[in-house]
Coordinates of C-alpha atoms in Angstrom, one line a residue:
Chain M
X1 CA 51.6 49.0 128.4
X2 CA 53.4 47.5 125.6
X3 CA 57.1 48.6 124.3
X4 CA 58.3 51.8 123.2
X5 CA 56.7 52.1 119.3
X6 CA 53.5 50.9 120.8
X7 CA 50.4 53.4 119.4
X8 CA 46.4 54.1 119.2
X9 CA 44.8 55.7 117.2
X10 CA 40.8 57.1 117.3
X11 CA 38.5 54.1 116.2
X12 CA 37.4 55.8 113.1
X13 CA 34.6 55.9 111.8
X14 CA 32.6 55.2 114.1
X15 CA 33.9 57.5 116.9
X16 CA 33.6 61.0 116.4
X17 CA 35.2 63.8 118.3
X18 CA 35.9 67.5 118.5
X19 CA 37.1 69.9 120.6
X20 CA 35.1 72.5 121.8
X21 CA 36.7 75.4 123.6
X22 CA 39.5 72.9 125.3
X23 CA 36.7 70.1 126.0
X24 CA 36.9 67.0 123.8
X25 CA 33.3 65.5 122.7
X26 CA 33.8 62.1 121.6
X27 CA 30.4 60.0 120.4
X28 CA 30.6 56.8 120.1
X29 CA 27.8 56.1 116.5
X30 CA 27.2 52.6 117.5
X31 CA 26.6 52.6 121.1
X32 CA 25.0 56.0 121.1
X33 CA 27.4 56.8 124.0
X34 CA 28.5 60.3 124.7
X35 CA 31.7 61.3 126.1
X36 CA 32.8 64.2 127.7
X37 CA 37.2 64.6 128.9
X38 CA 39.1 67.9 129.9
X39 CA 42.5 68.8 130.5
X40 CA 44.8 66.1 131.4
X41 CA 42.2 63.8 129.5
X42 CA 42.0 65.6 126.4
X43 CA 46.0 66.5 125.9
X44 CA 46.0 62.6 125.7
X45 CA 43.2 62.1 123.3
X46 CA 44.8 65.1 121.5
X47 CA 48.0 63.5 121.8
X48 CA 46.7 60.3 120.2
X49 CA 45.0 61.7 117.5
X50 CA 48.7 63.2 116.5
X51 CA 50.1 59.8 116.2
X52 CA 52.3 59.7 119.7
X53 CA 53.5 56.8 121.0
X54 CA 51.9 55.3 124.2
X55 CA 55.7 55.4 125.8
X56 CA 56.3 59.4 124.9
X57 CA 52.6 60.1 126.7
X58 CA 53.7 60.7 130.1
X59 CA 56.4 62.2 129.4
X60 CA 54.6 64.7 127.5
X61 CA 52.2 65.0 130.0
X62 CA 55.1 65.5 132.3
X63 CA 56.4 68.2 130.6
X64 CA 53.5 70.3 130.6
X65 CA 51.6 69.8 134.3
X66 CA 53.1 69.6 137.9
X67 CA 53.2 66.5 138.8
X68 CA 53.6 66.5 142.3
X69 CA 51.9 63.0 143.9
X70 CA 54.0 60.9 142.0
X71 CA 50.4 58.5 140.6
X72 CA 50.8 60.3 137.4
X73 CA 51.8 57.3 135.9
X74 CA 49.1 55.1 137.0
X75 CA 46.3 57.6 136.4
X76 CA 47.9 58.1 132.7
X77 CA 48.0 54.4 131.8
X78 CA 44.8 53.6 133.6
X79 CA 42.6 56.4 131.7
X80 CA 44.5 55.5 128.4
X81 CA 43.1 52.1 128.9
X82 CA 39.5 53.3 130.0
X83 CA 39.9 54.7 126.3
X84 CA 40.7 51.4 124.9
X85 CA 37.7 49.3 127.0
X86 CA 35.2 52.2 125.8
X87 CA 36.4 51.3 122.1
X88 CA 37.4 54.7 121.7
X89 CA 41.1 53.6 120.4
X90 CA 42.4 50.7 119.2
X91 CA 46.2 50.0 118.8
X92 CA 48.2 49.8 115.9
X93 CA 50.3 46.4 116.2
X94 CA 51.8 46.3 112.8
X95 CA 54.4 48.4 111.1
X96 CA 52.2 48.9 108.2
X97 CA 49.0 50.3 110.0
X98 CA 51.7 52.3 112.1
X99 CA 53.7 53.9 109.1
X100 CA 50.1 55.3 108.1
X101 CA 50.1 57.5 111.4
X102 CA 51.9 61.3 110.7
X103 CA 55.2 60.4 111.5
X104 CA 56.3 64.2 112.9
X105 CA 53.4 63.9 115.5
X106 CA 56.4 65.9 117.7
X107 CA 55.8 68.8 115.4
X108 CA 52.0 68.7 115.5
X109 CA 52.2 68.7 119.7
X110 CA 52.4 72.4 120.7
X111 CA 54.1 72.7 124.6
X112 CA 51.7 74.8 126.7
X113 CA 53.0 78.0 127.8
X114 CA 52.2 77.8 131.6
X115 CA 51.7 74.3 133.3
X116 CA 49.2 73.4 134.9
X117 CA 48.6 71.2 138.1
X118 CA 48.1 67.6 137.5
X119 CA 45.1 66.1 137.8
X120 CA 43.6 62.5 137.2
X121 CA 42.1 62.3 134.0
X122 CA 38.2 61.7 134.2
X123 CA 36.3 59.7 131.1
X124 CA 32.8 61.4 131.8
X125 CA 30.6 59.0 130.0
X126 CA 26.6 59.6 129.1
X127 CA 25.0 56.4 128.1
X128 CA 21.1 57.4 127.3
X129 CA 21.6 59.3 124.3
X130 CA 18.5 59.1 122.6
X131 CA 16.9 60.4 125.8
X132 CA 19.7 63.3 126.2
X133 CA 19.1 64.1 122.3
X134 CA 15.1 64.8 122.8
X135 CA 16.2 67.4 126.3
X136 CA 15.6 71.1 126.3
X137 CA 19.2 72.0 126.0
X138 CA 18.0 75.8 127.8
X139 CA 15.6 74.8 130.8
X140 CA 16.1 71.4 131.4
X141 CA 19.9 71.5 132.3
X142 CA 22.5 73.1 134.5
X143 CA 24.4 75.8 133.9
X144 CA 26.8 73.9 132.3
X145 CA 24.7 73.0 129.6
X146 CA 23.9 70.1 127.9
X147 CA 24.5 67.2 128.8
X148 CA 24.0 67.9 132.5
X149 CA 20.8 67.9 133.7
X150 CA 19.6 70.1 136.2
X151 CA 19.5 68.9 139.5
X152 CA 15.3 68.2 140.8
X153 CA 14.2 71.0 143.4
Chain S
X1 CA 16.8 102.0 89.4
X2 CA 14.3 99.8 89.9
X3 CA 14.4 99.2 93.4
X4 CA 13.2 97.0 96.0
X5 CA 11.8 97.9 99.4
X6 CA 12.4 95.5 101.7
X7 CA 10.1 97.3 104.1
X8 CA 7.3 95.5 102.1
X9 CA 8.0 92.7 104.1
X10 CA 10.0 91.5 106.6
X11 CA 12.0 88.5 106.9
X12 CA 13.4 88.5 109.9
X13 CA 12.0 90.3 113.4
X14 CA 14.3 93.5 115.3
X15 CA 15.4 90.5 117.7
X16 CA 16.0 88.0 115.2
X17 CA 18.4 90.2 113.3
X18 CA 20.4 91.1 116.6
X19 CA 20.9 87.2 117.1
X20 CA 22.4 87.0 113.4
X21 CA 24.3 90.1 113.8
X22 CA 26.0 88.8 116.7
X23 CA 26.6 85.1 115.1
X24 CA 27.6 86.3 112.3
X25 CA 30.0 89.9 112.5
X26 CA 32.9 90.7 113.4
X27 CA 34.7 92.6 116.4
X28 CA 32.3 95.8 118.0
X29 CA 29.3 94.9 115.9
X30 CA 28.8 91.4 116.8
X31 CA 29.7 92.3 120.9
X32 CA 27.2 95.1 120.5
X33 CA 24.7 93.2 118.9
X34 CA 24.8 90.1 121.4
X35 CA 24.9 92.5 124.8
X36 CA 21.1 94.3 123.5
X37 CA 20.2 90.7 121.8
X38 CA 20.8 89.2 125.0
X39 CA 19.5 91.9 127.2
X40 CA 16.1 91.9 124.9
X41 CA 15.4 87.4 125.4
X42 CA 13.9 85.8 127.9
X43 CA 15.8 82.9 128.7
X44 CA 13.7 81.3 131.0
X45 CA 10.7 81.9 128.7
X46 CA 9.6 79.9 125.3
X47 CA 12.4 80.2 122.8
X48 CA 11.0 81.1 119.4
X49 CA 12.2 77.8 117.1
X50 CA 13.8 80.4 114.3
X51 CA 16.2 81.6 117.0
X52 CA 17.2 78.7 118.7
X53 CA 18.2 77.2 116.0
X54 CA 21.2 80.1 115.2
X55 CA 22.5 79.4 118.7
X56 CA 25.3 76.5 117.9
X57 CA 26.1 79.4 115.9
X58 CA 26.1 82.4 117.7
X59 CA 28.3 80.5 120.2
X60 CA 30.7 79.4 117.7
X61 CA 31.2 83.3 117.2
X62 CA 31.2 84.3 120.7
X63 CA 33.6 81.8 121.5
X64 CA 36.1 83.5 118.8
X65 CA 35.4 86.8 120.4
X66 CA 36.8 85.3 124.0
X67 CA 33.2 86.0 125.2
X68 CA 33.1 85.6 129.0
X69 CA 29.4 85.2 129.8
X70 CA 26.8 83.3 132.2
X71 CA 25.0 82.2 129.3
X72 CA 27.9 80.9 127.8
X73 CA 27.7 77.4 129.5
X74 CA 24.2 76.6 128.1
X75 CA 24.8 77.9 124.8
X76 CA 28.1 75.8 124.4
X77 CA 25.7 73.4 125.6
X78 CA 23.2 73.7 122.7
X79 CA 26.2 73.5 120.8
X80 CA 27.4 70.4 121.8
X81 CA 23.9 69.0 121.4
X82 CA 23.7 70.5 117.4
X83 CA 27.0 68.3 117.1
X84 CA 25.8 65.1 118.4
X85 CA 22.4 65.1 116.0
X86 CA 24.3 66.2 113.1
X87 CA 26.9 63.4 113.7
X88 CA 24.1 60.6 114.6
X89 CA 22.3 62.2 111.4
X90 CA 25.0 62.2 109.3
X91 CA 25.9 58.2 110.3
X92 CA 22.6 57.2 109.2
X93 CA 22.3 58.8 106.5
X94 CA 25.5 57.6 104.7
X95 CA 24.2 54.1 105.2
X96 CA 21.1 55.4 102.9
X97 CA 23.8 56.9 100.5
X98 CA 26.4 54.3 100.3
X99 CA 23.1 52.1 99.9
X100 CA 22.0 53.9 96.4
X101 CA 25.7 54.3 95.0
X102 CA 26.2 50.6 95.2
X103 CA 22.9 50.8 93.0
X104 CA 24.6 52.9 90.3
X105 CA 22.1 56.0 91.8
X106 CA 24.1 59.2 92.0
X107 CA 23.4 61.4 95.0
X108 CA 23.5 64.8 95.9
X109 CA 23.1 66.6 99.7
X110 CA 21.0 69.6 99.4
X111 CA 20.5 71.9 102.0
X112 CA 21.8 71.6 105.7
X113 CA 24.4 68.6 105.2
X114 CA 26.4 70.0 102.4
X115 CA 26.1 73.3 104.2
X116 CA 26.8 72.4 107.0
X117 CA 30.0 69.9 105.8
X118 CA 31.4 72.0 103.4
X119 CA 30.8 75.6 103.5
X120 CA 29.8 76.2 107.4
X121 CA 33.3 73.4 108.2
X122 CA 31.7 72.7 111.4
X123 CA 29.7 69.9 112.4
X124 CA 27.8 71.7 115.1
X125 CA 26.9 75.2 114.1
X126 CA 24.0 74.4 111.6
X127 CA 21.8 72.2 112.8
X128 CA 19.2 70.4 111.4
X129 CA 16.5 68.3 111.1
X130 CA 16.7 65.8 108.8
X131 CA 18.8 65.3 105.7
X132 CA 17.9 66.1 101.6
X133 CA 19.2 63.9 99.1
X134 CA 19.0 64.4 95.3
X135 CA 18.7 61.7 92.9
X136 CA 18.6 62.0 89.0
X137 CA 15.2 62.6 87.4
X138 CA 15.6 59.6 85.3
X139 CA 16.5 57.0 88.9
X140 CA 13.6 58.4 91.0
X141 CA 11.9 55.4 90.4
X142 CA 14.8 53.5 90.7
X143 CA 15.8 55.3 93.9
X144 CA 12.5 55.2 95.7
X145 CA 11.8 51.0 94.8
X146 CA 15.2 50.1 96.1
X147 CA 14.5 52.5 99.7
X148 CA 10.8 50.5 99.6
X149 CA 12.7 47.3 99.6
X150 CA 15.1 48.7 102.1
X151 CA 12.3 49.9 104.2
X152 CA 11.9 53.3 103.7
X153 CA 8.4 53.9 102.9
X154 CA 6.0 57.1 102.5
X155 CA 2.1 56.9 103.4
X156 CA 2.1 58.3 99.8
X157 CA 3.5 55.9 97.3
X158 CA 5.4 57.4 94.4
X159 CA 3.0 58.0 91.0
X160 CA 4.1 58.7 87.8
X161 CA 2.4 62.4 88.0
X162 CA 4.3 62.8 91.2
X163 CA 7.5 62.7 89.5
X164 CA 6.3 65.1 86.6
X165 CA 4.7 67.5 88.7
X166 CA 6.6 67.3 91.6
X167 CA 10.5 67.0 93.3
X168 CA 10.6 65.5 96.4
X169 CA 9.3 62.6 98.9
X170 CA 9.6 62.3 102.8
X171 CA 10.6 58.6 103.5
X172 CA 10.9 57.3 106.6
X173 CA 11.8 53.7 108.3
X174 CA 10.6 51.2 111.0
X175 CA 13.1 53.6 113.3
X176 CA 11.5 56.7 112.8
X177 CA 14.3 57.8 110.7
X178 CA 13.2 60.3 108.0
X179 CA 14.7 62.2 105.2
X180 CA 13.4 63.6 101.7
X181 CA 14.5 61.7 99.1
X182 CA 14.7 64.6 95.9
X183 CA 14.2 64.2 92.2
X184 CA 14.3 67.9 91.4
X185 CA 16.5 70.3 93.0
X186 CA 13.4 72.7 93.9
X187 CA 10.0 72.9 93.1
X188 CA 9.1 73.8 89.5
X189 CA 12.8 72.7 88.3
X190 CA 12.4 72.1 85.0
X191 CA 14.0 69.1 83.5
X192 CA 16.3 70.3 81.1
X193 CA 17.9 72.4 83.7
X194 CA 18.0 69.5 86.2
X195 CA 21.4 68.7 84.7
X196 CA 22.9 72.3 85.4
X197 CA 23.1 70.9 89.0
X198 CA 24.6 67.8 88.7
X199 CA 27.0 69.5 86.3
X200 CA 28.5 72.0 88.9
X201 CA 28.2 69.8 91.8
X202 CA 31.5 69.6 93.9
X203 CA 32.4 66.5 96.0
X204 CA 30.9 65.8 99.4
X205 CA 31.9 63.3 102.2
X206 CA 29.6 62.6 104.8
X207 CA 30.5 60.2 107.8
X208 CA 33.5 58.2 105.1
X209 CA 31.2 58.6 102.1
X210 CA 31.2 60.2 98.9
X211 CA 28.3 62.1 97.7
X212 CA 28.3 65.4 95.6
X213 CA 27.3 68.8 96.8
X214 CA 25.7 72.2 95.1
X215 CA 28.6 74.4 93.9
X216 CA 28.6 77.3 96.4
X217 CA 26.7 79.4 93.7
X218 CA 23.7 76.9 93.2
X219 CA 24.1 76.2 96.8
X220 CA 23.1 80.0 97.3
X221 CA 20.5 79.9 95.0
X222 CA 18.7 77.3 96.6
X223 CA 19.1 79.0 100.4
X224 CA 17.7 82.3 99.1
X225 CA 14.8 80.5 97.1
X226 CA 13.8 78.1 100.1
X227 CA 14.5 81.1 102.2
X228 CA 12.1 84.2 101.1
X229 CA 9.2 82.2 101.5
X230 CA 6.7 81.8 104.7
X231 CA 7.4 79.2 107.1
X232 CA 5.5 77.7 110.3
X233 CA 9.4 78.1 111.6
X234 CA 10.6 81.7 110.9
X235 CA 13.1 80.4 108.3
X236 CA 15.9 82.9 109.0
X237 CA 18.7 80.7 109.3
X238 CA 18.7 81.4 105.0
X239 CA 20.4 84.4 105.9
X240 CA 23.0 82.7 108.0
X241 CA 23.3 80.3 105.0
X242 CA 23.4 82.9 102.7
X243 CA 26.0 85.1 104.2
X244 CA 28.5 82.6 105.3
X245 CA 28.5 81.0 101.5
X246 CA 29.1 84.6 100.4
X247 CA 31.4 85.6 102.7
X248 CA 33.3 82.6 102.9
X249 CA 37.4 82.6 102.3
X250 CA 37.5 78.9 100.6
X251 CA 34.8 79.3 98.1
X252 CA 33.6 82.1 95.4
X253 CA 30.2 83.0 94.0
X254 CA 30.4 82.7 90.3
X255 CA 27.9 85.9 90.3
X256 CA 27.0 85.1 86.7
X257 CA 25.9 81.8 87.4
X258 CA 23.7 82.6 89.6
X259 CA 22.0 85.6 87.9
X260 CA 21.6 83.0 84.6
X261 CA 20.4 80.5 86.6
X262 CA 17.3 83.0 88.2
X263 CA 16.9 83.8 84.7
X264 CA 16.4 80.8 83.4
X265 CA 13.9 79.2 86.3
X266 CA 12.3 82.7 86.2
X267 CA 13.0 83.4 89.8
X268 CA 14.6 86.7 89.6
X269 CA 12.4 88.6 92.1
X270 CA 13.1 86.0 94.7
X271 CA 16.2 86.5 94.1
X272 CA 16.3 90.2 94.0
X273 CA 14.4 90.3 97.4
X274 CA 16.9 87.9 98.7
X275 CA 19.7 89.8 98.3
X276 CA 18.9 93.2 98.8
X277 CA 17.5 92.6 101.9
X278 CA 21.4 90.6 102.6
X279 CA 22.8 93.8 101.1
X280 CA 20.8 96.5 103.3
X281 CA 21.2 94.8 106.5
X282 CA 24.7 92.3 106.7
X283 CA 26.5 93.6 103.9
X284 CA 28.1 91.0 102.3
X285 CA 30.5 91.2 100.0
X286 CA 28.5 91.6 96.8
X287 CA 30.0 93.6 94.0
X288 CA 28.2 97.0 93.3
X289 CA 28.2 96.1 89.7
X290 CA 26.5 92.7 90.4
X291 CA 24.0 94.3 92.8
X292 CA 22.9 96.9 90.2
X293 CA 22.2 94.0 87.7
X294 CA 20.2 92.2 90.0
X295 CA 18.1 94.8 91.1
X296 CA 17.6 95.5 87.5
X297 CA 16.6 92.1 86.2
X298 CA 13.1 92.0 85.1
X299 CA 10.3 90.2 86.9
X300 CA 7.5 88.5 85.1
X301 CA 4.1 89.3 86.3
X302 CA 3.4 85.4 87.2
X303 CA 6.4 85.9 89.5
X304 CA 4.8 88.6 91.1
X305 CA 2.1 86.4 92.2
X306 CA 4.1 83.4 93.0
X307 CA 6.0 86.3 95.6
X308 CA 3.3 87.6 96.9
X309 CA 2.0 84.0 97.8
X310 CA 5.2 82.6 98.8
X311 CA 5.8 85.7 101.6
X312 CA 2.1 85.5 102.7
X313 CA 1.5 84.0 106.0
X314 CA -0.4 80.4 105.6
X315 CA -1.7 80.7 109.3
X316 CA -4.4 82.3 107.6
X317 CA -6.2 78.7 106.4
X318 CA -9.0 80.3 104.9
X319 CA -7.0 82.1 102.3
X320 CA -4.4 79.2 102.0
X321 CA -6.4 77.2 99.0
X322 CA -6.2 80.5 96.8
X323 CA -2.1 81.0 97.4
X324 CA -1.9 77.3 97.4
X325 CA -3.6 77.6 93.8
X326 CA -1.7 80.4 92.4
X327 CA 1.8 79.2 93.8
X328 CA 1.0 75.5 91.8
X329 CA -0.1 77.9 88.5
X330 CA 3.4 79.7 88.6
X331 CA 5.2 77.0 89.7
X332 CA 3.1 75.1 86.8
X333 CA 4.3 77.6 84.2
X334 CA 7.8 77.3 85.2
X335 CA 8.1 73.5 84.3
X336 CA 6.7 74.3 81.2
X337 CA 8.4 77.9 80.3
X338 CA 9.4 77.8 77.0
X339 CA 5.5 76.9 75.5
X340 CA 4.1 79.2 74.0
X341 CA 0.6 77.8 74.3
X342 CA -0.4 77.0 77.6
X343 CA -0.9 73.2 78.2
X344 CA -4.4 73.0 79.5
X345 CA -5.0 69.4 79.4
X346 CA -1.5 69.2 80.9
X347 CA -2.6 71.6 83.7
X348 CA -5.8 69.8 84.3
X349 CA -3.8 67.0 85.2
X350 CA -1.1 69.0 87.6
X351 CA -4.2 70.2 89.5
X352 CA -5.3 66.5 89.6
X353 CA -2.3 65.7 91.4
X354 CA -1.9 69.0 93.4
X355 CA -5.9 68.1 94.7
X356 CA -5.1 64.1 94.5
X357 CA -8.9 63.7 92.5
X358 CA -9.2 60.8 90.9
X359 CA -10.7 62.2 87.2
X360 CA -11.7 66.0 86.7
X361 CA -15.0 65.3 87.8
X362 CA -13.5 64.8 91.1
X363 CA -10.8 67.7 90.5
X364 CA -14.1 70.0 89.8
X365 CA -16.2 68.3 93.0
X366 CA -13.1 69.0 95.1
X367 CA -12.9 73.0 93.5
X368 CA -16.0 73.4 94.6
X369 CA -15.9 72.4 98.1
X370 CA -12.8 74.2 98.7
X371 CA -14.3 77.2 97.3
X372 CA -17.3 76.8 99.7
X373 CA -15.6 76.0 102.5
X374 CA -13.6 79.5 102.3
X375 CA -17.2 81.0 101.8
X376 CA -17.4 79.7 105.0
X377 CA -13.9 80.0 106.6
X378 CA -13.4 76.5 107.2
X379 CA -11.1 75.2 104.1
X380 CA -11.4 71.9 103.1
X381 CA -7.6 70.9 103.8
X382 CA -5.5 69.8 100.6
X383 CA -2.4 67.3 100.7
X384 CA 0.5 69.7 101.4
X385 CA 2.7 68.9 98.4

């Protein structure tokens, strides 16, 4: 990764996300691709969105999961740049795009109250969209629920 | 007090009014009412369209409540999927709008977009199936030749009688894309009071792009007017509409506003049925006072009719040439309230339209063959306008 005031930030407009009950959706409007990340995955997008730089990312995730294996590093910076190959973020070189970010991005990040084990973040990706759009989100999917289909008897 | 009894008719099932107690109250009520609205569904059976389309909703609420459930996973399922159309809508649709503001055409989101983007603040929990856009009366034409160019086309091509008589066109593109391009916010709008719209409308942004939205009291007016009428699709989402706009913490009802405005369009027993039926079974938070004028408001006879026409079920074709004919008359009347002689000629040519005959010897040959083929129970069908 690059040097310390190094950032992303969501390619907006055309990539839309939200949270839903500690999941982040993320669609990508031009590709039609659909995205799925949990846990360590979506603290990162999360911490992103806030304006963090890439440097204070592991540390933050650091300082709210066990790390015990020691590959937190390399699963951090490989799943940030996942992000980056998807198009999902794109960095911010200049100080003038970069004093547009919040600048208290610290007091937007909330510590969690328990950690949690670490575990490689996972970019779940869903690439036939129109199909998925056009599936019976009750009979023709898991319990999960859509976007997972359920599995042929 | 002249009251209403919403036993009359019924606008939402037992069932259906368990699924929009539990997406939409609070605490003990809305647990209670998803545990028998749950127990009472068959999930593996077909889903009745009018429900399933409150469930982005319902699990929006059960997710506040900390709901711990099986069905849990699919419904945050259906959720997700709401979200995703509503966001791939909402992209394509702001090309269509940025598209007619760089024309100088203002725009307006009716219905489920400005609902959902404004007043629901969630992008998932009211979906929807394609999007409403107001134009001016006076850039209809305007409106629809640029979308022609653009390729949006209708297999009806816009006439002149169609924007006198009518308000709105479905447009679609060499995609499939659709949406209904609006000149009048509802049917039988008249024009004068077309501007009352634009002249409340609050700002919108869909997908980056400004566009203008119903104030929340015209927004309401239109959900309970599009709402207490029969639909193929049990329309009972108007109640979710209705009771979120009214209950909501950002916005208020200018109660006024709205009983002026059903005044004025001479809609005041739609209205009335609307919201006493809100009143007796969600309680929102109406004031007494305003309830007791509302209920009071007087109702014109040609109202009556419109009503009783407007709540009938259509799946009854041979009668559907009648309440299509006496829906057009009222709705006719409304355009032209204010005349104190009625406009026969003017009429003649409404019914024209409404029958597409080319001259009244056609409107009369086409009267006539209706009116046979209900002899006979087997209506002629008529271009649903």
């Amino acid at each position: 990764m690059s040097g310390n005031g190094y950032r992303l930030k969501i390619n907006e407009p055309n990539i839309v996300h939200e949270n839903i009950d500690g999941e982040t959706v993320i669609l990508n409007l031009d590709s039609g691709n659909y995205y799925s990340i949990v846990d360590v995955g979506a603290d990162i997008w999360n911490y992103i969105e806030k304006g963090a730089p890439i440097s204070e990312i592991l540390p933050l995730i650091r300082e709210n999961y066990e790390c015990f294996q020691g590959d937190e590093e390399n699963a951090v910076d490989s799943f940030i740049k996942q992000l980056q190959q998807e198009g999902l973020v794109i960095p911010i070189d200049d100080k003038l795009n970069a004093s547009l970010l919040p600048q208290n991005w610290k007091e937007q990040i909330t510590a969690k109250e328990s950690r949690a084990v670490f575990n490689v973040p996972v970019l779940n990706r869903y690439t036939d969209m129109q199909d998925l759009l056009l599936l019976d989100p009750i009979h023709e999917v898991d319990a999960t629920g859509w976007p997972s289909i359920k599995p042929l008897p | 007090m002249n009251t209403i009894k919403p036993a009359d008719f019924y606008l939402a099932t037992p069932n259906q009014e368990l699924l929009l107690k539990a997406a939409l109250f609070s605490g003990e009520d809305a647990l209670e009412a998803w545990s028998k609205w749950r127990d009472a569904v068959d999930w593996e059976g077909h889903f009745e369209p009018g429900s399933f389309r409150l469930l982005p909703l319902l699990y929006n609420n059960l997710h506040k409540h900390g709901v711990d459930d099986s069905a849990m996973g699919k419904l945050k399922g259906i959720y997700r999927q709401a979200w995703s159309k509503n966001q791939t809508l909402f992209h394509e649709m702001a090309k269509v709008i940025e598209f007619l503001q760089n024309a100088g055409i203002k725009t307006m989101l009716l219905k489920g977009a400005s609902l959902s983007l404004l007043y629901y603040k969630n992008n998932g929990s009211r979906p929807m199936a394609d999007i409403d856009v107001l134009v001016p009366l006076k850039q209809a034409r305007l409106a629809d030749e640029l979308l022609q160019k653009a390729g949006w086309t209708s297999p009806f091509p816009l006439t002149e009688l169609d924007l006198i008589y009518g308000h709105a066109i479905q447009l679609h593109n060499r995609l499939d894309k659709e949406f209904d391009l609006h000149w009048r916010p509802f049917n039988g709008c008249q024009d004068e009071y077309e501007k009352d719209f634009w002249d409340g409308a609050i700002p919108v942004k869909m997908a980056n792009v400004d566009s203008m939205s119903p104030n929340p009291t015209d927004m309401l007016f239109h959900v309970i007017i599009h709402g207490v009428a029969w639909n193929p699709v049990p329309p009972i989402r108007w109640i979710a509409d209705a009771i979120t706009l009214i209950n909501s913490d950002d916005f208020t009802i200018d109660w006024q506003r709205l009983i002026n405005t059903a005044q004025k369009h001479h809609l005041n027993l739609r209205l009335k049925k609307g919201l006493q039926y809100l009143h007796d079974n969600f309680h929102p938070l109406i004031p007494p006072s305003v309830m007791k004028t509302i209920i009071n408001l007087p109702v014109y006879y040609l109202e009556k009719i419109e009503y009783r026409f407007m709540i009938g079920n259509r799946d009854n074709v041979s009668s559907s040439p009648f309440a299509a004919f006496c829906c057009h008359l009222c709705r006719f009347r409304r355009l032209n309230t204010g005349k104190s002689i009625f406009p026969v000629f003017k009429f003649s040519r409404s019914l024209q339209w409404r029958m597409n005959a080319r001259n009244n010897y056609d409107l009369f040959y086409k009267g006539f063959r209706i009116a046979v083929n209900m002899l006979l129970s087997s209506p002629f069908q008529v271009r649903h306008r």
